[in-house]
mmCIF file of C-alpha atoms in Angstrom:
data_model
loop_
_atom_site.group_PDB
_atom_site.id
_atom_site.type_symbol
_atom_site.label_atom_id
_atom_site.label_comp_id
_atom_site.label_asym_id
_atom_site.label_seq_id
_atom_site.Cartn_x
_atom_site.Cartn_y
_atom_site.Cartn_z
ATOM 1 C CA UNK A 1 0.053 0.164 0.216
ATOM 2 C CA UNK A 2 1.509 3.486 -0.822
ATOM 3 C CA UNK A 3 2.332 5.510 2.071
ATOM 4 C CA UNK A 4 0.045 8.441 0.842
ATOM 5 C CA UNK A 5 -2.762 6.242 0.565
ATOM 6 C CA UNK A 6 -1.987 4.588 3.857
ATOM 7 C CA UNK A 7 -1.724 8.223 5.497
ATOM 8 C CA UNK A 8 -4.997 9.193 3.900
ATOM 9 C CA UNK A 9 -7.019 5.971 5.295
ATOM 10 C CA UNK A 10 -5.446 6.577 8.530
ATOM 11 C CA UNK A 11 -6.813 10.188 8.553
ATOM 12 C CA UNK A 12 -10.368 8.879 7.324
ATOM 13 C CA UNK A 13 -10.427 6.451 10.240
ATOM 14 C CA UNK A 14 -9.542 8.966 12.746
ATOM 15 C CA UNK A 15 -12.299 11.158 11.555
ATOM 16 C CA UNK A 16 -14.734 8.304 11.858
ATOM 17 C CA UNK A 17 -13.550 6.635 14.892
ATOM 18 C CA UNK A 18 -12.182 9.597 16.848
ATOM 19 C CA UNK A 19 -13.251 13.202 15.733
ATOM 20 C CA UNK A 20 -17.107 12.170 15.054
ATOM 21 C CA UNK A 21 -17.482 10.555 18.612
ATOM 22 C CA UNK A 22 -15.762 13.465 20.090
ATOM 23 C CA UNK A 23 -18.034 15.918 18.304
ATOM 24 C CA UNK A 24 -21.118 13.653 19.318
ATOM 25 C CA UNK A 25 -19.890 13.726 23.118
ATOM 26 C CA UNK A 26 -19.602 17.667 22.916
ATOM 27 C CA UNK A 27 -23.157 18.018 21.263
ATOM 28 C CA UNK A 28 -24.602 15.593 24.219
ATOM 29 C CA UNK A 29 -22.974 17.972 26.753
ATOM 30 C CA UNK A 30 -24.269 21.127 24.963
ATOM 31 C CA UNK A 31 -27.717 19.601 24.803
ATOM 32 C CA UNK A 32 -27.326 18.641 28.626
ATOM 33 C CA UNK A 33 -26.615 22.252 29.406
ATOM 34 C CA UNK A 34 -29.292 23.658 27.304
ATOM 35 C CA UNK A 35 -32.048 21.439 28.762
ATOM 36 C CA UNK A 36 -30.815 22.335 32.359
ATOM 37 C CA UNK A 37 -31.249 26.251 31.293
ATOM 38 C CA UNK A 38 -34.581 25.915 29.552
ATOM 39 C CA UNK A 39 -36.015 23.698 32.121
ATOM 40 C CA UNK A 40 -35.126 25.987 35.039
ATOM 41 C CA UNK A 41 -35.401 29.426 33.316
ATOM 42 C CA UNK A 42 -37.740 28.872 30.312
ATOM 43 C CA UNK A 43 -39.864 26.254 28.923
ATOM 44 C CA UNK A 44 -38.647 22.691 28.800
ATOM 45 C CA UNK A 45 -37.490 21.824 25.259
ATOM 46 C CA UNK A 46 -37.698 18.575 23.440
ATOM 47 C CA UNK A 47 -35.341 18.818 20.649
ATOM 48 C CA UNK A 48 -32.053 18.693 22.916
ATOM 49 C CA UNK A 49 -33.070 15.520 24.326
ATOM 50 C CA UNK A 50 -33.733 13.789 21.255
ATOM 51 C CA UNK A 51 -30.398 15.042 19.479
ATOM 52 C CA UNK A 52 -28.528 13.940 22.664
ATOM 53 C CA UNK A 53 -29.936 10.409 21.915
ATOM 54 C CA UNK A 54 -28.889 10.455 18.428
ATOM 55 C CA UNK A 55 -25.440 11.639 19.242
ATOM 56 C CA UNK A 56 -25.377 9.098 22.058
ATOM 57 C CA UNK A 57 -25.748 6.560 19.334
ATOM 58 C CA UNK A 58 -22.931 7.864 17.155
ATOM 59 C CA UNK A 59 -20.664 8.315 20.060
ATOM 60 C CA UNK A 60 -21.116 4.986 21.576
ATOM 61 C CA UNK A 61 -20.846 2.901 18.202
ATOM 62 C CA UNK A 62 -18.027 4.758 16.655
ATOM 63 C CA UNK A 63 -16.081 5.229 19.744
ATOM 64 C CA UNK A 64 -16.226 1.432 20.173
ATOM 65 C CA UNK A 65 -14.370 1.408 16.918
ATOM 66 C CA UNK A 66 -11.691 3.389 18.467
ATOM 67 C CA UNK A 67 -11.441 1.165 21.583
ATOM 68 C CA UNK A 68 -11.259 -1.798 19.111
ATOM 69 C CA UNK A 69 -8.495 -0.320 17.233
ATOM 70 C CA UNK A 70 -6.561 0.605 20.243
ATOM 71 C CA UNK A 71 -7.036 -2.534 22.135
ATOM 72 C CA UNK A 72 -8.720 -0.549 25.186
ATOM 73 C CA UNK A 73 -11.856 -2.440 25.518
ATOM 74 C CA UNK A 74 -12.596 -3.955 28.695
ATOM 75 C CA UNK A 75 -12.399 -7.795 28.666
ATOM 76 C CA UNK A 76 -12.631 -10.387 31.459
ATOM 77 C CA UNK A 77 -9.785 -12.739 30.625
ATOM 78 C CA UNK A 78 -9.000 -14.892 33.608
ATOM 79 C CA UNK A 79 -9.311 -18.111 31.535
ATOM 80 C CA UNK A 80 -7.444 -16.621 28.397
ATOM 81 C CA UNK A 81 -4.584 -15.364 30.487
ATOM 82 C CA UNK A 82 -4.259 -18.909 32.166
ATOM 83 C CA UNK A 83 -3.846 -20.804 28.973
ATOM 84 C CA UNK A 84 -0.559 -21.218 26.832
ATOM 85 C CA UNK A 85 0.008 -18.854 23.891
ATOM 86 C CA UNK A 86 -0.973 -21.346 21.315
ATOM 87 C CA UNK A 87 -4.418 -21.789 23.197
ATOM 88 C CA UNK A 88 -4.630 -18.142 23.310
ATOM 89 C CA UNK A 89 -4.310 -17.730 19.589
ATOM 90 C CA UNK A 90 -6.732 -20.593 19.012
ATOM 91 C CA UNK A 91 -9.280 -18.841 21.326
ATOM 92 C CA UNK A 92 -8.590 -15.610 19.656
ATOM 93 C CA UNK A 93 -9.218 -17.047 16.128
ATOM 94 C CA UNK A 94 -12.482 -18.638 17.349
ATOM 95 C CA UNK A 95 -13.800 -15.507 18.864
ATOM 96 C CA UNK A 96 -12.848 -13.394 16.107
ATOM 97 C CA UNK A 97 -14.315 -15.709 13.474
ATOM 98 C CA UNK A 98 -17.498 -16.226 15.206
ATOM 99 C CA UNK A 99 -17.994 -12.342 15.690
ATOM 100 C CA UNK A 100 -16.747 -11.510 12.117
ATOM 101 C CA UNK A 101 -19.145 -13.951 10.452
ATOM 102 C CA UNK A 102 -22.103 -12.894 12.687
ATOM 103 C CA UNK A 103 -21.457 -9.344 12.165
ATOM 104 C CA UNK A 104 -21.028 -9.863 8.366
ATOM 105 C CA UNK A 105 -24.355 -11.899 8.230
ATOM 106 C CA UNK A 106 -26.314 -8.959 10.134
ATOM 107 C CA UNK A 107 -24.815 -6.526 7.631
ATOM 108 C CA UNK A 108 -27.554 -6.892 4.939
ATOM 109 C CA UNK A 109 -30.748 -7.124 7.163
ATOM 110 C CA UNK A 110 -29.340 -4.204 9.396
ATOM 111 C CA UNK A 111 -28.906 -1.943 6.010
ATOM 112 C CA UNK A 112 -32.305 -3.080 4.737
ATOM 113 C CA UNK A 113 -33.655 -1.893 7.898
ATOM 114 C CA UNK A 114 -31.623 1.476 7.879
ATOM 115 C CA UNK A 115 -32.905 1.939 4.376
ATOM 116 C CA UNK A 116 -36.462 1.341 5.332
ATOM 117 C CA UNK A 117 -36.280 3.909 8.324
ATOM 118 C CA UNK A 118 -35.723 6.540 5.578
ATOM 119 C CA UNK A 119 -39.445 7.222 5.329
ATOM 120 C CA UNK A 120 -39.718 8.109 8.811
ATOM 121 C CA UNK A 121 -38.285 10.973 10.542
ATOM 122 C CA UNK A 122 -37.379 11.932 14.327
ATOM 123 C CA UNK A 123 -40.386 13.453 16.317
ATOM 124 C CA UNK A 124 -38.939 16.997 17.114
ATOM 125 C CA UNK A 125 -36.042 17.513 14.643
ATOM 126 C CA UNK A 126 -37.456 16.159 11.743
ATOM 127 C CA UNK A 127 -34.059 14.126 11.077
ATOM 128 C CA UNK A 128 -34.716 11.066 8.997
ATOM 129 C CA UNK A 129 -34.121 8.092 11.116
ATOM 130 C CA UNK A 130 -32.057 6.484 8.507
ATOM 131 C CA UNK A 131 -29.496 9.160 9.094
ATOM 132 C CA UNK A 132 -29.645 8.698 12.889
ATOM 133 C CA UNK A 133 -29.013 4.799 12.446
ATOM 134 C CA UNK A 134 -26.650 4.915 9.545
ATOM 135 C CA UNK A 135 -23.757 5.055 12.197
ATOM 136 C CA UNK A 136 -24.571 1.371 12.959
ATOM 137 C CA UNK A 137 -23.609 0.380 9.251
ATOM 138 C CA UNK A 138 -20.592 2.229 9.605
ATOM 139 C CA UNK A 139 -19.783 0.436 12.598
ATOM 140 C CA UNK A 140 -20.452 -2.991 11.104
ATOM 141 C CA UNK A 141 -18.335 -2.406 8.158
ATOM 142 C CA UNK A 142 -15.502 -1.203 10.132
ATOM 143 C CA UNK A 143 -15.544 -3.864 13.014
ATOM 144 C CA UNK A 144 -15.960 -6.790 10.496
ATOM 145 C CA UNK A 145 -12.771 -5.199 8.721
ATOM 146 C CA UNK A 146 -10.792 -5.265 11.941
ATOM 147 C CA UNK A 147 -11.856 -8.635 12.997
ATOM 148 C CA UNK A 148 -10.749 -10.141 9.561
ATOM 149 C CA UNK A 149 -7.338 -8.242 10.018
ATOM 150 C CA UNK A 150 -7.032 -9.735 13.398
ATOM 151 C CA UNK A 151 -7.806 -13.171 11.977
ATOM 152 C CA UNK A 152 -5.173 -12.474 9.200
ATOM 153 C CA UNK A 153 -2.562 -11.439 11.792
ATOM 154 C CA UNK A 154 -3.286 -14.611 13.880
ATOM 155 C CA UNK A 155 -2.827 -16.978 10.917
ATOM 156 C CA UNK A 156 0.275 -15.332 9.604
ATOM 157 C CA UNK A 157 2.656 -16.876 12.099
ATOM 158 C CA UNK A 158 1.111 -20.388 11.613
ATOM 159 C CA UNK A 159 1.741 -20.084 7.747
ATOM 160 C CA UNK A 160 5.157 -18.531 8.129
ATOM 161 C CA UNK A 161 6.355 -21.631 10.260
ATOM 162 C CA UNK A 162 6.584 -19.163 13.480
ATOM 163 C CA UNK A 163 5.886 -20.399 17.000
ATOM 164 C CA UNK A 164 2.476 -21.475 17.496
#
C-alpha cells in the first residue's frame, strides 16, 4: 500500500473513529446544558433530548471502533490469561471468526432496516431516522474489517512456520 494512501486512510479512520465521537459527545454535553437552562429558566425543550439520544448512538458505536483499534476495550480474561500462547491464539481465532461471521451476516438485514427507516423522521428535529441509524452500518463495516485483519494476523505466524 502506498504511504500516501495509507496516510489518507489513517486520517479517514481518525475522523470516523475519533473526531466524530468527540463531536457527538460535545453535542451531548451542550444539549444537556441547554436542557438544564431551558428547564429552570424558560419552558422545557424536547429537541435537545432527541439530539442527545442520536448523538449518543454515534458516540457509543463509533467510539467502540476506536476502543477496538487501540485494544482498550474492557475484557474479562482470567481463562484466556491462564492458558498457553497457542491456546490463546486458538481462542482469539475462534472468537474473531465467530464475531466476524455473525456481524457480517447481520450487515444486509441491518442495511435493509436503515434504508426502510428513511421514510420516518424523528419527532422534534425532523431528521430522517435512516441518518440517525446509519452509524450502525459504519460500525458493522469497520468492525468486520478489523476482525478479519485480526484473523489474518493470527493466521500469519502459523503459515510462516513461526511459533504457534
